[in-house]
């Protein structure tokens, strides 16, 4: 039934002769649980470097810091220089303009930020945004580390489960062998033999599930 549902999921005919390769299961049992070739500290560094949500949080923090710097610069005065040249010559060809009949104007505009209230409010809001972004980045940093540590503990737990499941299979195999010898000697029943074989099958299924 599971294979039929998988065929429906793939969108292939139900009578298609497809199925799992049993050799893959044998290879999986022989390979066992694959642990990453790194230490926990290296895994944490990889998590901090590879988690895009954490990197986005770092970028948002940098953006907030830049906005606070811009808000702080708004307290500084501004000085603008401008130059204006005009002529009263009305001829159409600009190359024939009489530059002797002209006027020039130079000017400087000094802007003093005397009204500091809106600038101060903007700066305070920018600082609050920096604090909020910093708290968010710190929380993401701790969450990434917690996720990696949880994954690492999960690998340890799965490693122990695989070991227990493998030992259970070995024990069930020995029980089947012993029951076969006892059955041949007439010291047990076929029902006992069937029960030990079912226990072996359950142990093998449990090992496959863990893997």
JSON list of N, CA, C and O in Angstrom, two decimals, residues 28-83:
[
{"chain": "A", "resi": 28, "resn": "UNK", "atom": "N", "xyz": [23.14, 0.51, 3.74]},
{"chain": "A", "resi": 28, "resn": "UNK", "atom": "CA", "xyz": [22.84, 1.39, 4.86]},
{"chain": "A", "resi": 28, "resn": "UNK", "atom": "C", "xyz": [23.18, 0.73, 6.18]},
{"chain": "A", "resi": 28, "resn": "UNK", "atom": "O", "xyz": [23.75, 1.36, 7.08]},
{"chain": "A", "resi": 29, "resn": "UNK", "atom": "N", "xyz": [22.87, -0.54, 6.30]},
{"chain": "A", "resi": 29, "resn": "UNK", "atom": "CA", "xyz": [23.21, -1.24, 7.54]},
{"chain": "A", "resi": 29, "resn": "UNK", "atom": "C", "xyz": [24.72, -1.34, 7.71]},
{"chain": "A", "resi": 29, "resn": "UNK", "atom": "O", "xyz": [25.25, -1.23, 8.82]},
{"chain": "A", "resi": 30, "resn": "UNK", "atom": "N", "xyz": [25.42, -1.62, 6.60]},
{"chain": "A", "resi": 30, "resn": "UNK", "atom": "CA", "xyz": [26.88, -1.75, 6.70]},
{"chain": "A", "resi": 30, "resn": "UNK", "atom": "C", "xyz": [27.53, -0.42, 7.01]},
{"chain": "A", "resi": 30, "resn": "UNK", "atom": "O", "xyz": [28.53, -0.36, 7.73]},
{"chain": "A", "resi": 31, "resn": "UNK", "atom": "N", "xyz": [26.97, 0.66, 6.46]},
{"chain": "A", "resi": 31, "resn": "UNK", "atom": "CA", "xyz": [27.57, 1.98, 6.66]},
{"chain": "A", "resi": 31, "resn": "UNK", "atom": "C", "xyz": [27.27, 2.52, 8.06]},
{"chain": "A", "resi": 31, "resn": "UNK", "atom": "O", "xyz": [28.11, 3.16, 8.70]},
{"chain": "A", "resi": 32, "resn": "UNK", "atom": "N", "xyz": [26.07, 2.26, 8.55]},
{"chain": "A", "resi": 32, "resn": "UNK", "atom": "CA", "xyz": [25.71, 2.73, 9.88]},
{"chain": "A", "resi": 32, "resn": "UNK", "atom": "C", "xyz": [25.45, 4.23, 9.89]},
{"chain": "A", "resi": 32, "resn": "UNK", "atom": "O", "xyz": [25.28, 4.87, 8.85]},
{"chain": "A", "resi": 33, "resn": "UNK", "atom": "N", "xyz": [25.43, 4.79, 11.08]},
{"chain": "A", "resi": 33, "resn": "UNK", "atom": "CA", "xyz": [25.16, 6.21, 11.24]},
{"chain": "A", "resi": 33, "resn": "UNK", "atom": "C", "xyz": [26.40, 7.01, 10.86]},
{"chain": "A", "resi": 33, "resn": "UNK", "atom": "O", "xyz": [27.49, 6.76, 11.37]},
{"chain": "A", "resi": 34, "resn": "UNK", "atom": "N", "xyz": [26.22, 7.99, 9.98]},
{"chain": "A", "resi": 34, "resn": "UNK", "atom": "CA", "xyz": [27.33, 8.82, 9.52]},
{"chain": "A", "resi": 34, "resn": "UNK", "atom": "C", "xyz": [27.39, 10.07, 10.39]},
{"chain": "A", "resi": 34, "resn": "UNK", "atom": "O", "xyz": [26.42, 10.84, 10.48]},
{"chain": "A", "resi": 35, "resn": "UNK", "atom": "N", "xyz": [28.50, 10.26, 11.05]},
{"chain": "A", "resi": 35, "resn": "UNK", "atom": "CA", "xyz": [28.70, 11.45, 11.86]},
{"chain": "A", "resi": 35, "resn": "UNK", "atom": "C", "xyz": [29.52, 12.48, 11.08]},
{"chain": "A", "resi": 35, "resn": "UNK", "atom": "O", "xyz": [30.43, 12.11, 10.32]},
{"chain": "A", "resi": 36, "resn": "UNK", "atom": "N", "xyz": [29.23, 13.75, 11.22]},
{"chain": "A", "resi": 36, "resn": "UNK", "atom": "CA", "xyz": [30.03, 14.77, 10.53]},
{"chain": "A", "resi": 36, "resn": "UNK", "atom": "C", "xyz": [31.46, 14.78, 11.05]},
{"chain": "A", "resi": 36, "resn": "UNK", "atom": "O", "xyz": [31.70, 14.62, 12.25]},
{"chain": "A", "resi": 37, "resn": "UNK", "atom": "N", "xyz": [32.38, 14.95, 10.13]},
{"chain": "A", "resi": 37, "resn": "UNK", "atom": "CA", "xyz": [33.80, 14.93, 10.48]},
{"chain": "A", "resi": 37, "resn": "UNK", "atom": "C", "xyz": [34.20, 16.31, 10.98]},
{"chain": "A", "resi": 37, "resn": "UNK", "atom": "O", "xyz": [34.92, 17.06, 10.30]},
{"chain": "A", "resi": 38, "resn": "UNK", "atom": "N", "xyz": [33.71, 16.66, 12.17]},
{"chain": "A", "resi": 38, "resn": "UNK", "atom": "CA", "xyz": [34.03, 17.96, 12.75]},
{"chain": "A", "resi": 38, "resn": "UNK", "atom": "C", "xyz": [33.73, 17.91, 14.24]},
{"chain": "A", "resi": 38, "resn": "UNK", "atom": "O", "xyz": [33.04, 17.01, 14.72]},
{"chain": "A", "resi": 39, "resn": "UNK", "atom": "N", "xyz": [34.27, 18.89, 14.94]},
{"chain": "A", "resi": 39, "resn": "UNK", "atom": "CA", "xyz": [33.98, 19.02, 16.36]},
{"chain": "A", "resi": 39, "resn": "UNK", "atom": "C", "xyz": [32.70, 19.84, 16.55]},
{"chain": "A", "resi": 39, "resn": "UNK", "atom": "O", "xyz": [32.19, 20.46, 15.60]},
{"chain": "A", "resi": 40, "resn": "UNK", "atom": "N", "xyz": [32.21, 19.88, 17.78]},
{"chain": "A", "resi": 40, "resn": "UNK", "atom": "CA", "xyz": [31.03, 20.67, 18.06]},
{"chain": "A", "resi": 40, "resn": "UNK", "atom": "C", "xyz": [31.30, 22.16, 17.82]},
{"chain": "A", "resi": 40, "resn": "UNK", "atom": "O", "xyz": [30.45, 22.88, 17.28]},
{"chain": "A", "resi": 41, "resn": "UNK", "atom": "N", "xyz": [32.49, 22.62, 18.21]},
{"chain": "A", "resi": 41, "resn": "UNK", "atom": "CA", "xyz": [32.83, 24.03, 17.99]},
{"chain": "A", "resi": 41, "resn": "UNK", "atom": "C", "xyz": [32.85, 24.36, 16.50]},
{"chain": "A", "resi": 41, "resn": "UNK", "atom": "O", "xyz": [32.37, 25.42, 16.08]},
{"chain": "A", "resi": 42, "resn": "UNK", "atom": "N", "xyz": [33.40, 23.46, 15.69]},
{"chain": "A", "resi": 42, "resn": "UNK", "atom": "CA", "xyz": [33.42, 23.69, 14.24]},
{"chain": "A", "resi": 42, "resn": "UNK", "atom": "C", "xyz": [32.01, 23.66, 13.67]},
{"chain": "A", "resi": 42, "resn": "UNK", "atom": "O", "xyz": [31.69, 24.42, 12.75]},
{"chain": "A", "resi": 43, "resn": "UNK", "atom": "N", "xyz": [31.14, 22.81, 14.21]},
{"chain": "A", "resi": 43, "resn": "UNK", "atom": "CA", "xyz": [29.76, 22.77, 13.74]},
{"chain": "A", "resi": 43, "resn": "UNK", "atom": "C", "xyz": [29.03, 24.06, 14.06]},
{"chain": "A", "resi": 43, "resn": "UNK", "atom": "O", "xyz": [28.24, 24.57, 13.26]},
{"chain": "A", "resi": 44, "resn": "UNK", "atom": "N", "xyz": [29.31, 24.62, 15.24]},
{"chain": "A", "resi": 44, "resn": "UNK", "atom": "CA", "xyz": [28.69, 25.89, 15.61]},
{"chain": "A", "resi": 44, "resn": "UNK", "atom": "C", "xyz": [29.17, 27.00, 14.68]},
{"chain": "A", "resi": 44, "resn": "UNK", "atom": "O", "xyz": [28.38, 27.84, 14.21]},
{"chain": "A", "resi": 45, "resn": "UNK", "atom": "N", "xyz": [30.47, 27.03, 14.39]},
{"chain": "A", "resi": 45, "resn": "UNK", "atom": "CA", "xyz": [31.00, 28.04, 13.46]},
{"chain": "A", "resi": 45, "resn": "UNK", "atom": "C", "xyz": [30.36, 27.89, 12.08]},
{"chain": "A", "resi": 45, "resn": "UNK", "atom": "O", "xyz": [30.04, 28.89, 11.43]},
{"chain": "A", "resi": 46, "resn": "UNK", "atom": "N", "xyz": [30.18, 26.65, 11.63]},
{"chain": "A", "resi": 46, "resn": "UNK", "atom": "CA", "xyz": [29.56, 26.43, 10.33]},
{"chain": "A", "resi": 46, "resn": "UNK", "atom": "C", "xyz": [28.11, 26.89, 10.35]},
{"chain": "A", "resi": 46, "resn": "UNK", "atom": "O", "xyz": [27.61, 27.45, 9.37]},
{"chain": "A", "resi": 47, "resn": "UNK", "atom": "N", "xyz": [27.42, 26.67, 11.47]},
{"chain": "A", "resi": 47, "resn": "UNK", "atom": "CA", "xyz": [26.05, 27.13, 11.57]},
{"chain": "A", "resi": 47, "resn": "UNK", "atom": "C", "xyz": [25.93, 28.64, 11.53]},
{"chain": "A", "resi": 47, "resn": "UNK", "atom": "O", "xyz": [25.07, 29.20, 10.85]},
{"chain": "A", "resi": 48, "resn": "UNK", "atom": "N", "xyz": [26.81, 29.32, 12.24]},
{"chain": "A", "resi": 48, "resn": "UNK", "atom": "CA", "xyz": [26.78, 30.78, 12.24]},
{"chain": "A", "resi": 48, "resn": "UNK", "atom": "C", "xyz": [27.14, 31.35, 10.87]},
{"chain": "A", "resi": 48, "resn": "UNK", "atom": "O", "xyz": [26.66, 32.42, 10.49]},
{"chain": "A", "resi": 49, "resn": "UNK", "atom": "N", "xyz": [27.99, 30.64, 10.14]},
{"chain": "A", "resi": 49, "resn": "UNK", "atom": "CA", "xyz": [28.41, 31.13, 8.83]},
{"chain": "A", "resi": 49, "resn": "UNK", "atom": "C", "xyz": [27.39, 30.79, 7.74]},
{"chain": "A", "resi": 49, "resn": "UNK", "atom": "O", "xyz": [27.29, 31.52, 6.74]},
{"chain": "A", "resi": 50, "resn": "UNK", "atom": "N", "xyz": [26.63, 29.71, 7.93]},
{"chain": "A", "resi": 50, "resn": "UNK", "atom": "CA", "xyz": [25.76, 29.25, 6.86]},
{"chain": "A", "resi": 50, "resn": "UNK", "atom": "C", "xyz": [24.29, 29.55, 7.02]},
{"chain": "A", "resi": 50, "resn": "UNK", "atom": "O", "xyz": [23.55, 29.41, 6.05]},
{"chain": "A", "resi": 51, "resn": "UNK", "atom": "N", "xyz": [23.87, 29.94, 8.22]},
{"chain": "A", "resi": 51, "resn": "UNK", "atom": "CA", "xyz": [22.45, 30.22, 8.42]},
{"chain": "A", "resi": 51, "resn": "UNK", "atom": "C", "xyz": [22.11, 31.59, 7.84]},
{"chain": "A", "resi": 51, "resn": "UNK", "atom": "O", "xyz": [22.57, 32.62, 8.33]},
{"chain": "A", "resi": 52, "resn": "UNK", "atom": "N", "xyz": [21.27, 31.62, 6.80]},
{"chain": "A", "resi": 52, "resn": "UNK", "atom": "CA", "xyz": [20.95, 32.86, 6.11]},
{"chain": "A", "resi": 52, "resn": "UNK", "atom": "C", "xyz": [20.13, 33.79, 6.98]},
{"chain": "A", "resi": 52, "resn": "UNK", "atom": "O", "xyz": [20.26, 35.02, 6.89]},
{"chain": "A", "resi": 53, "resn": "UNK", "atom": "N", "xyz": [19.26, 33.25, 7.84]},
{"chain": "A", "resi": 53, "resn": "UNK", "atom": "CA", "xyz": [18.46, 34.12, 8.69]},
{"chain": "A", "resi": 53, "resn": "UNK", "atom": "C", "xyz": [19.34, 34.86, 9.68]},
{"chain": "A", "resi": 53, "resn": "UNK", "atom": "O", "xyz": [19.10, 36.04, 9.98]},
{"chain": "A", "resi": 54, "resn": "UNK", "atom": "N", "xyz": [20.39, 34.20, 10.17]},
{"chain": "A", "resi": 54, "resn": "UNK", "atom": "CA", "xyz": [21.32, 34.87, 11.08]},
{"chain": "A", "resi": 54, "resn": "UNK", "atom": "C", "xyz": [22.12, 35.95, 10.35]},
{"chain": "A", "resi": 54, "resn": "UNK", "atom": "O", "xyz": [22.32, 37.05, 10.88]},
{"chain": "A", "resi": 55, "resn": "UNK", "atom": "N", "xyz": [22.55, 35.66, 9.14]},
{"chain": "A", "resi": 55, "resn": "UNK", "atom": "CA", "xyz": [23.30, 36.65, 8.37]},
{"chain": "A", "resi": 55, "resn": "UNK", "atom": "C", "xyz": [22.42, 37.84, 8.01]},
{"chain": "A", "resi": 55, "resn": "UNK", "atom": "O", "xyz": [22.89, 38.99, 7.99]},
{"chain": "A", "resi": 56, "resn": "UNK", "atom": "N", "xyz": [21.13, 37.58, 7.72]},
{"chain": "A", "resi": 56, "resn": "UNK", "atom": "CA", "xyz": [20.21, 38.69, 7.46]},
{"chain": "A", "resi": 56, "resn": "UNK", "atom": "C", "xyz": [20.07, 39.57, 8.70]},
{"chain": "A", "resi": 56, "resn": "UNK", "atom": "O", "xyz": [19.98, 40.80, 8.59]},
{"chain": "A", "resi": 57, "resn": "UNK", "atom": "N", "xyz": [20.02, 38.95, 9.87]},
{"chain": "A", "resi": 57, "resn": "UNK", "atom": "CA", "xyz": [19.94, 39.72, 11.10]},
{"chain": "A", "resi": 57, "resn": "UNK", "atom": "C", "xyz": [21.19, 40.58, 11.30]},
{"chain": "A", "resi": 57, "resn": "UNK", "atom": "O", "xyz": [21.08, 41.73, 11.77]},
{"chain": "A", "resi": 58, "resn": "UNK", "atom": "N", "xyz": [22.35, 40.07, 10.96]},
{"chain": "A", "resi": 58, "resn": "UNK", "atom": "CA", "xyz": [23.57, 40.86, 11.05]},
{"chain": "A", "resi": 58, "resn": "UNK", "atom": "C", "xyz": [23.54, 42.04, 10.09]},
{"chain": "A", "resi": 58, "resn": "UNK", "atom": "O", "xyz": [23.96, 43.16, 10.43]},
{"chain": "A", "resi": 59, "resn": "UNK", "atom": "N", "xyz": [23.02, 41.82, 8.89]},
{"chain": "A", "resi": 59, "resn": "UNK", "atom": "CA", "xyz": [22.90, 42.91, 7.92]},
{"chain": "A", "resi": 59, "resn": "UNK", "atom": "C", "xyz": [21.92, 43.98, 8.41]},
{"chain": "A", "resi": 59, "resn": "UNK", "atom": "O", "xyz": [22.16, 45.18, 8.24]},
{"chain": "A", "resi": 60, "resn": "UNK", "atom": "N", "xyz": [20.83, 43.56, 9.01]},
{"chain": "A", "resi": 60, "resn": "UNK", "atom": "CA", "xyz": [19.87, 44.52, 9.54]},
{"chain": "A", "resi": 60, "resn": "UNK", "atom": "C", "xyz": [20.49, 45.34, 10.67]},
{"chain": "A", "resi": 60, "resn": "UNK", "atom": "O", "xyz": [20.20, 46.55, 10.80]},
{"chain": "A", "resi": 61, "resn": "UNK", "atom": "N", "xyz": [21.33, 44.72, 11.47]},
{"chain": "A", "resi": 61, "resn": "UNK", "atom": "CA", "xyz": [22.02, 45.46, 12.53]},
{"chain": "A", "resi": 61, "resn": "UNK", "atom": "C", "xyz": [22.96, 46.51, 11.94]},
{"chain": "A", "resi": 61, "resn": "UNK", "atom": "O", "xyz": [23.00, 47.65, 12.42]},
{"chain": "A", "resi": 62, "resn": "UNK", "atom": "N", "xyz": [23.70, 46.14, 10.91]},
{"chain": "A", "resi": 62, "resn": "UNK", "atom": "CA", "xyz": [24.59, 47.10, 10.27]},
{"chain": "A", "resi": 62, "resn": "UNK", "atom": "C", "xyz": [23.81, 48.25, 9.64]},
{"chain": "A", "resi": 62, "resn": "UNK", "atom": "O", "xyz": [24.23, 49.41, 9.70]},
{"chain": "A", "resi": 63, "resn": "UNK", "atom": "N", "xyz": [22.67, 47.95, 9.04]},
{"chain": "A", "resi": 63, "resn": "UNK", "atom": "CA", "xyz": [21.83, 49.00, 8.46]},
{"chain": "A", "resi": 63, "resn": "UNK", "atom": "C", "xyz": [21.34, 49.96, 9.54]},
{"chain": "A", "resi": 63, "resn": "UNK", "atom": "O", "xyz": [21.31, 51.18, 9.34]},
{"chain": "A", "resi": 64, "resn": "UNK", "atom": "N", "xyz": [20.94, 49.42, 10.67]},
{"chain": "A", "resi": 64, "resn": "UNK", "atom": "CA", "xyz": [20.47, 50.27, 11.76]},
{"chain": "A", "resi": 64, "resn": "UNK", "atom": "C", "xyz": [21.59, 51.16, 12.29]},
{"chain": "A", "resi": 64, "resn": "UNK", "atom": "O", "xyz": [21.37, 52.34, 12.60]},
{"chain": "A", "resi": 65, "resn": "UNK", "atom": "N", "xyz": [22.79, 50.64, 12.36]},
{"chain": "A", "resi": 65, "resn": "UNK", "atom": "CA", "xyz": [23.93, 51.45, 12.82]},
{"chain": "A", "resi": 65, "resn": "UNK", "atom": "C", "xyz": [24.22, 52.57, 11.83]},
{"chain": "A", "resi": 65, "resn": "UNK", "atom": "O", "xyz": [24.52, 53.71, 12.24]},
{"chain": "A", "resi": 66, "resn": "UNK", "atom": "N", "xyz": [24.14, 52.28, 10.54]},
{"chain": "A", "resi": 66, "resn": "UNK", "atom": "CA", "xyz": [24.39, 53.32, 9.55]},
{"chain": "A", "resi": 66, "resn": "UNK", "atom": "C", "xyz": [23.32, 54.41, 9.61]},
{"chain": "A", "resi": 66, "resn": "UNK", "atom": "O", "xyz": [23.63, 55.61, 9.48]},
{"chain": "A", "resi": 67, "resn": "UNK", "atom": "N", "xyz": [22.08, 54.01, 9.83]},
{"chain": "A", "resi": 67, "resn": "UNK", "atom": "CA", "xyz": [21.01, 55.02, 9.95]},
{"chain": "A", "resi": 67, "resn": "UNK", "atom": "C", "xyz": [21.22, 55.90, 11.18]},
{"chain": "A", "resi": 67, "resn": "UNK", "atom": "O", "xyz": [20.93, 57.10, 11.14]},
{"chain": "A", "resi": 68, "resn": "UNK", "atom": "N", "xyz": [21.73, 55.34, 12.26]},
{"chain": "A", "resi": 68, "resn": "UNK", "atom": "CA", "xyz": [22.00, 56.16, 13.44]},
{"chain": "A", "resi": 68, "resn": "UNK", "atom": "C", "xyz": [23.14, 57.14, 13.19]},
{"chain": "A", "resi": 68, "resn": "UNK", "atom": "O", "xyz": [23.12, 58.28, 13.67]},
{"chain": "A", "resi": 69, "resn": "UNK", "atom": "N", "xyz": [24.15, 56.72, 12.41]},
{"chain": "A", "resi": 69, "resn": "UNK", "atom": "CA", "xyz": [25.24, 57.64, 12.07]},
{"chain": "A", "resi": 69, "resn": "UNK", "atom": "C", "xyz": [24.75, 58.79, 11.19]},
{"chain": "A", "resi": 69, "resn": "UNK", "atom": "O", "xyz": [25.16, 59.93, 11.35]},
{"chain": "A", "resi": 70, "resn": "UNK", "atom": "N", "xyz": [23.84, 58.46, 10.28]},
{"chain": "A", "resi": 70, "resn": "UNK", "atom": "CA", "xyz": [23.28, 59.51, 9.42]},
{"chain": "A", "resi": 70, "resn": "UNK", "atom": "C", "xyz": [22.46, 60.49, 10.25]},
{"chain": "A", "resi": 70, "resn": "UNK", "atom": "O", "xyz": [22.53, 61.71, 10.06]},
{"chain": "A", "resi": 71, "resn": "UNK", "atom": "N", "xyz": [21.67, 59.96, 11.20]},
{"chain": "A", "resi": 71, "resn": "UNK", "atom": "CA", "xyz": [20.87, 60.83, 12.06]},
{"chain": "A", "resi": 71, "resn": "UNK", "atom": "C", "xyz": [21.76, 61.72, 12.91]},
{"chain": "A", "resi": 71, "resn": "UNK", "atom": "O", "xyz": [21.41, 62.88, 13.19]},
{"chain": "A", "resi": 72, "resn": "UNK", "atom": "N", "xyz": [22.92, 61.22, 13.31]},
{"chain": "A", "resi": 72, "resn": "UNK", "atom": "CA", "xyz": [23.84, 62.03, 14.10]},
{"chain": "A", "resi": 72, "resn": "UNK", "atom": "C", "xyz": [24.48, 63.13, 13.26]},
{"chain": "A", "resi": 72, "resn": "UNK", "atom": "O", "xyz": [24.70, 64.25, 13.74]},
{"chain": "A", "resi": 73, "resn": "UNK", "atom": "N", "xyz": [24.75, 62.83, 11.99]},
{"chain": "A", "resi": 73, "resn": "UNK", "atom": "CA", "xyz": [25.34, 63.84, 11.12]},
{"chain": "A", "resi": 73, "resn": "UNK", "atom": "C", "xyz": [24.37, 64.99, 10.85]},
{"chain": "A", "resi": 73, "resn": "UNK", "atom": "O", "xyz": [24.81, 66.09, 10.49]},
{"chain": "A", "resi": 74, "resn": "UNK", "atom": "N", "xyz": [23.09, 64.77, 11.01]},
{"chain": "A", "resi": 74, "resn": "UNK", "atom": "CA", "xyz": [22.12, 65.83, 10.76]},
{"chain": "A", "resi": 74, "resn": "UNK", "atom": "C", "xyz": [22.23, 66.98, 11.77]},
{"chain": "A", "resi": 74, "resn": "UNK", "atom": "O", "xyz": [21.66, 68.04, 11.55]},
{"chain": "A", "resi": 75, "resn": "UNK", "atom": "N", "xyz": [22.95, 66.76, 12.85]},
{"chain": "A", "resi": 75, "resn": "UNK", "atom": "CA", "xyz": [23.18, 67.84, 13.81]},
{"chain": "A", "resi": 75, "resn": "UNK", "atom": "C", "xyz": [24.24, 68.81, 13.33]},
{"chain": "A", "resi": 75, "resn": "UNK", "atom": "O", "xyz": [24.37, 69.91, 13.87]},
{"chain": "A", "resi": 76, "resn": "UNK", "atom": "N", "xyz": [25.03, 68.43, 12.34]},
{"chain": "A", "resi": 76, "resn": "UNK", "atom": "CA", "xyz": [26.11, 69.27, 11.86]},
{"chain": "A", "resi": 76, "resn": "UNK", "atom": "C", "xyz": [25.56, 70.36, 10.94]},
{"chain": "A", "resi": 76, "resn": "UNK", "atom": "O", "xyz": [24.56, 70.15, 10.25]},
{"chain": "A", "resi": 77, "resn": "UNK", "atom": "N", "xyz": [26.19, 71.55, 10.92]},
{"chain": "A", "resi": 77, "resn": "UNK", "atom": "CA", "xyz": [25.76, 72.60, 9.99]},
{"chain": "A", "resi": 77, "resn": "UNK", "atom": "C", "xyz": [26.13, 72.23, 8.56]},
{"chain": "A", "resi": 77, "resn": "UNK", "atom": "O", "xyz": [27.03, 71.42, 8.32]},
{"chain": "A", "resi": 78, "resn": "UNK", "atom": "N", "xyz": [25.43, 72.84, 7.60]},
{"chain": "A", "resi": 78, "resn": "UNK", "atom": "CA", "xyz": [25.70, 72.59, 6.18]},
{"chain": "A", "resi": 78, "resn": "UNK", "atom": "C", "xyz": [26.14, 73.89, 5.52]},
{"chain": "A", "resi": 78, "resn": "UNK", "atom": "O", "xyz": [25.62, 74.97, 5.83]},
{"chain": "A", "resi": 79, "resn": "UNK", "atom": "N", "xyz": [27.11, 73.79, 4.62]},
{"chain": "A", "resi": 79, "resn": "UNK", "atom": "CA", "xyz": [27.63, 74.93, 3.89]},
{"chain": "A", "resi": 79, "resn": "UNK", "atom": "C", "xyz": [27.60, 74.61, 2.41]},
{"chain": "A", "resi": 79, "resn": "UNK", "atom": "O", "xyz": [28.24, 73.67, 1.95]},
{"chain": "A", "resi": 80, "resn": "UNK", "atom": "N", "xyz": [26.80, 75.39, 1.63]},
{"chain": "A", "resi": 80, "resn": "UNK", "atom": "CA", "xyz": [26.67, 75.19, 0.20]},
{"chain": "A", "resi": 80, "resn": "UNK", "atom": "C", "xyz": [27.21, 76.41, -0.54]},
{"chain": "A", "resi": 80, "resn": "UNK", "atom": "O", "xyz": [26.96, 77.55, -0.16]},
{"chain": "A", "resi": 81, "resn": "UNK", "atom": "N", "xyz": [27.96, 76.17, -1.62]},
{"chain": "A", "resi": 81, "resn": "UNK", "atom": "CA", "xyz": [28.47, 77.24, -2.48]},
{"chain": "A", "resi": 81, "resn": "UNK", "atom": "C", "xyz": [27.79, 77.13, -3.83]},
{"chain": "A", "resi": 81, "resn": "UNK", "atom": "O", "xyz": [27.56, 76.03, -4.35]},
{"chain": "A", "resi": 82, "resn": "UNK", "atom": "N", "xyz": [27.42, 78.29, -4.42]},
{"chain": "A", "resi": 82, "resn": "UNK", "atom": "CA", "xyz": [26.79, 78.27, -5.72]},
{"chain": "A", "resi": 82, "resn": "UNK", "atom": "C", "xyz": [27.28, 79.45, -6.55]},
{"chain": "A", "resi": 82, "resn": "UNK", "atom": "O", "xyz": [27.71, 80.49, -6.02]},
{"chain": "A", "resi": 83, "resn": "UNK", "atom": "N", "xyz": [27.19, 79.29, -7.86]},
{"chain": "A", "resi": 83, "resn": "UNK", "atom": "CA", "xyz": [27.68, 80.30, -8.82]},
{"chain": "A", "resi": 83, "resn": "UNK", "atom": "C", "xyz": [26.64, 80.44, -9.91]},
{"chain": "A", "resi": 83, "resn": "UNK", "atom": "O", "xyz": [26.10, 79.45, -10.42]}
]
